[in-house]
Amino acid sequence: MGKYVPDAITVADPFHVVGVATRALDKARRRTQNETLGHRGRKPDPLYRARKLLTNAAERLDENGTSKLRGLLAAGDPDGHVHDAWLAKECLRNLYTLAADPDVAAAWLDGVIDDCAQARPPELRSMARTLKRWRDQILNWHITGASNGPTEALNLLIKKIKKVGHGFRNFDNYRLRVLLYTGRCNWDLLGH
């Protein structure tokens, strides 16, 4: 990792790893849409109507949503490429929800990579290359449980404060506002 933090290990955040699969799914959906109908998605097109259902977690779909997704895939996905990409996304999500043990997670991830590398949709083969390249960092999450979620949440909060402030001219005022919003204001440090 470097000379400054020699014991640090790089961890791929689950949000971003599943995002790789979600983007592959969306690319497969758009490609299939274009190949079958000859145009980009429009409101009445089955795959366009399925786009939100495809991004939902399978366990969050109720019986009606599952039935609707199956019908839309049957109508708009003749070769099953979108369905395969959806299954790959769900398998990768399950890496984080079902495989708690690092050894099980390693076997699970290797299985996903192998299946995707041999899949028919080109988007899944590309996803397999990405997962293979980041394999160690993905599996490090199962060892450390580390996430950059809290850091990203704090950065988002700071950006919102800056936007609402319409540009602070005084850094001390900006810093004070950030500290107040995060609930970490130490009045002794302000020196006023």
Short mmCIF file of C-alpha atoms in Angstrom, two decimals:
data_model
loop_
_atom_site.label_atom_id
_atom_site.label_comp_id
_atom_site.label_asym_id
_atom_site.label_seq_id
_atom_site.Cartn_x
_atom_site.Cartn_y
_atom_site.Cartn_z
CA MET A 1 0.00 0.00 0.00
CA GLY A 2 2.94 2.29 0.45
CA LYS A 3 5.55 3.59 2.82
CA TYR A 4 3.08 5.65 4.88
CA VAL A 5 0.77 2.83 5.96
CA PRO A 6 2.70 -0.40 5.41
CA ASP A 7 0.13 -2.74 7.01
CA ALA A 8 -2.89 -1.35 5.13
CA ILE A 9 -4.76 -3.57 2.69
CA THR A 10 -6.98 -2.43 -0.14
CA VAL A 11 -10.65 -3.37 0.16
CA ALA A 12 -13.19 -3.18 -2.66
CA ASP A 13 -16.42 -1.86 -1.19
CA PRO A 14 -19.47 -4.13 -1.77
CA PHE A 15 -21.48 -1.19 -3.13
CA HIS A 16 -18.96 -0.65 -5.92
CA VAL A 17 -18.46 -4.35 -6.67
CA VAL A 18 -22.20 -4.93 -7.08
CA GLY A 19 -22.24 -1.74 -9.16
CA VAL A 20 -19.95 -3.48 -11.67
CA ALA A 21 -22.56 -6.22 -12.08
CA THR A 22 -25.44 -3.74 -12.27
CA ARG A 23 -23.69 -1.80 -15.05
CA ALA A 24 -23.02 -5.04 -16.96
CA LEU A 25 -26.71 -5.91 -16.62
CA ASP A 26 -27.74 -2.48 -17.90
CA LYS A 27 -25.37 -2.75 -20.88
CA ALA A 28 -26.76 -6.19 -21.73
CA ARG A 29 -30.32 -4.85 -21.47
CA ARG A 30 -29.58 -1.88 -23.75
CA ARG A 31 -27.69 -4.02 -26.30
CA THR A 32 -30.48 -6.63 -26.42
CA GLN A 33 -33.09 -3.86 -26.72
CA ASN A 34 -31.22 -2.38 -29.68
CA GLU A 35 -30.65 -5.75 -31.38
CA THR A 36 -34.26 -6.95 -31.05
CA LEU A 37 -36.15 -3.71 -31.79
CA GLY A 38 -33.54 -1.63 -33.61
CA HIS A 39 -33.83 1.40 -31.35
CA ARG A 40 -33.17 2.66 -27.85
CA GLY A 41 -35.64 1.86 -25.12
CA ARG A 42 -39.05 3.46 -25.31
CA LYS A 43 -41.84 3.45 -22.78
CA PRO A 44 -43.84 0.49 -24.19
CA ASP A 45 -40.77 -1.74 -24.78
CA PRO A 46 -40.57 -4.75 -22.41
CA LEU A 47 -36.89 -4.41 -21.50
CA TYR A 48 -37.22 -0.68 -20.94
CA ARG A 49 -40.16 -1.32 -18.61
CA ALA A 50 -38.11 -3.97 -16.77
CA ARG A 51 -35.08 -1.76 -16.05
CA LYS A 52 -36.08 -0.83 -12.48
CA LEU A 53 -37.14 -4.36 -11.60
CA LEU A 54 -33.79 -5.67 -12.85
CA THR A 55 -31.85 -3.45 -10.48
CA ASN A 56 -33.88 -4.47 -7.42
CA ALA A 57 -32.62 -7.25 -5.20
CA ALA A 58 -34.43 -10.51 -5.94
CA GLU A 59 -35.58 -10.88 -2.34
CA ARG A 60 -37.15 -7.42 -2.43
CA LEU A 61 -39.43 -8.29 -5.32
CA ASP A 62 -42.87 -9.38 -4.20
CA GLU A 63 -44.82 -12.06 -6.06
CA ASN A 64 -46.32 -9.48 -8.42
CA GLY A 65 -42.91 -7.94 -9.19
CA THR A 66 -41.31 -11.33 -9.83
CA SER A 67 -44.15 -12.31 -12.15
CA LYS A 68 -43.95 -9.00 -13.99
CA LEU A 69 -40.16 -9.33 -14.41
CA ARG A 70 -40.50 -12.86 -15.81
CA GLY A 71 -43.14 -11.71 -18.28
CA LEU A 72 -41.12 -8.72 -19.45
CA LEU A 73 -37.98 -10.83 -19.90
CA ALA A 74 -39.96 -13.46 -21.82
CA ALA A 75 -41.31 -10.75 -24.12
CA GLY A 76 -38.11 -8.78 -24.70
CA ASP A 77 -35.14 -11.12 -24.11
CA PRO A 78 -35.30 -13.86 -26.76
CA ASP A 79 -31.75 -15.17 -26.23
CA GLY A 80 -31.78 -14.91 -22.45
CA HIS A 81 -28.78 -12.58 -22.27
CA VAL A 82 -30.47 -10.10 -19.94
CA HIS A 83 -31.70 -12.93 -17.73
CA ASP A 84 -28.14 -14.33 -17.54
CA ALA A 85 -26.78 -10.90 -16.60
CA TRP A 86 -29.48 -10.53 -13.93
CA LEU A 87 -28.57 -13.93 -12.46
CA ALA A 88 -24.87 -12.95 -12.42
CA LYS A 89 -25.72 -9.74 -10.57
CA GLU A 90 -27.73 -11.68 -7.99
CA CYS A 91 -24.92 -14.25 -7.55
CA LEU A 92 -22.44 -11.45 -6.94
CA ARG A 93 -24.80 -9.81 -4.43
CA ASN A 94 -25.09 -13.15 -2.63
CA LEU A 95 -21.31 -13.15 -2.21
CA TYR A 96 -21.90 -10.50 0.46
CA THR A 97 -25.17 -11.76 1.92
CA LEU A 98 -24.61 -15.52 2.05
CA ALA A 99 -20.85 -16.13 2.09
CA ALA A 100 -19.53 -14.85 5.44
CA ASP A 101 -16.50 -17.14 5.70
CA PRO A 102 -13.46 -15.92 3.66
CA ASP A 103 -12.79 -19.41 2.23
CA VAL A 104 -16.41 -19.84 1.15
CA ALA A 105 -16.36 -16.33 -0.32
CA ALA A 106 -13.20 -17.14 -2.31
CA ALA A 107 -14.76 -20.29 -3.77
CA TRP A 108 -18.01 -18.41 -4.47
CA LEU A 109 -16.22 -15.53 -6.24
CA ASP A 110 -14.09 -17.92 -8.28
CA GLY A 111 -17.28 -19.70 -9.37
CA VAL A 112 -18.90 -16.42 -10.40
CA ILE A 113 -15.78 -15.40 -12.32
CA ASP A 114 -15.59 -18.78 -14.13
CA ASP A 115 -19.31 -18.77 -15.00
CA CYS A 116 -19.17 -15.19 -16.29
CA ALA A 117 -16.00 -15.85 -18.30
CA GLN A 118 -17.84 -18.60 -20.20
CA ALA A 119 -21.17 -16.76 -20.49
CA ARG A 120 -22.83 -15.86 -23.78
CA PRO A 121 -23.33 -12.13 -23.14
CA PRO A 122 -20.12 -10.21 -23.83
CA GLU A 123 -20.91 -7.89 -20.91
CA LEU A 124 -20.49 -10.80 -18.49
CA ARG A 125 -17.14 -11.77 -19.96
CA SER A 126 -15.98 -8.19 -19.43
CA MET A 127 -17.33 -8.30 -15.87
CA ALA A 128 -15.40 -11.54 -15.25
CA ARG A 129 -12.15 -9.85 -16.28
CA THR A 130 -12.84 -6.96 -13.88
CA LEU A 131 -13.70 -9.30 -11.00
CA LYS A 132 -10.59 -11.37 -11.65
CA ARG A 133 -8.39 -8.27 -11.67
CA TRP A 134 -9.90 -7.11 -8.32
CA ARG A 135 -10.25 -10.57 -6.74
CA ASP A 136 -7.94 -9.96 -3.76
CA GLN A 137 -9.47 -6.58 -2.95
CA ILE A 138 -12.99 -8.03 -3.17
CA LEU A 139 -12.11 -10.89 -0.84
CA ASN A 140 -10.38 -8.52 1.61
CA TRP A 141 -13.83 -7.26 2.59
CA HIS A 142 -14.59 -10.71 4.01
CA ILE A 143 -11.45 -10.49 6.14
CA THR A 144 -11.74 -6.89 7.36
CA GLY A 145 -15.40 -5.91 6.93
CA ALA A 146 -14.09 -2.43 6.10
CA SER A 147 -16.25 -0.06 4.11
CA ASN A 148 -15.81 3.46 2.82
CA GLY A 149 -19.54 4.09 3.22
CA PRO A 150 -19.22 6.36 6.28
CA THR A 151 -16.51 8.41 4.56
CA GLU A 152 -18.60 8.82 1.42
CA ALA A 153 -21.62 9.81 3.51
CA LEU A 154 -19.60 12.49 5.28
CA ASN A 155 -18.20 13.79 1.97
CA LEU A 156 -21.73 14.02 0.59
CA LEU A 157 -22.85 15.95 3.66
CA ILE A 158 -19.95 18.39 3.29
CA LYS A 159 -20.77 18.93 -0.40
CA LYS A 160 -24.41 19.65 0.49
CA ILE A 161 -23.33 22.20 3.11
CA LYS A 162 -21.08 23.90 0.55
CA LYS A 163 -23.90 23.98 -1.99
CA VAL A 164 -26.40 25.43 0.48
CA GLY A 165 -23.87 28.05 1.57
CA HIS A 166 -23.51 29.29 -2.03
CA GLY A 167 -19.76 29.51 -1.47
CA PHE A 168 -18.31 30.45 1.89
CA ARG A 169 -15.86 33.36 1.82
CA ASN A 170 -14.52 32.58 5.27
CA PHE A 171 -13.06 29.10 5.82
CA ASP A 172 -13.69 29.29 9.57
CA ASN A 173 -17.43 29.79 8.95
CA TYR A 174 -17.46 26.87 6.50
CA ARG A 175 -15.60 24.66 8.97
CA LEU A 176 -17.99 25.63 11.77
CA ARG A 177 -21.02 24.82 9.64
CA VAL A 178 -19.57 21.38 8.75
CA LEU A 179 -18.85 20.65 12.40
CA LEU A 180 -22.35 21.71 13.44
CA TYR A 181 -24.01 19.51 10.82
CA THR A 182 -21.91 16.46 11.68
CA GLY A 183 -22.54 16.87 15.40
CA ARG A 184 -18.85 16.89 16.21
CA CYS A 185 -18.38 20.51 17.22
CA ASN A 186 -15.76 20.97 19.95
CA TRP A 187 -16.28 24.55 21.09
CA ASP A 188 -12.94 24.59 22.92
CA LEU A 189 -11.07 24.30 19.62
CA LEU A 190 -12.79 27.31 18.03
CA GLY A 191 -10.85 29.84 20.08
CA HIS A 192 -13.52 32.54 20.04
#
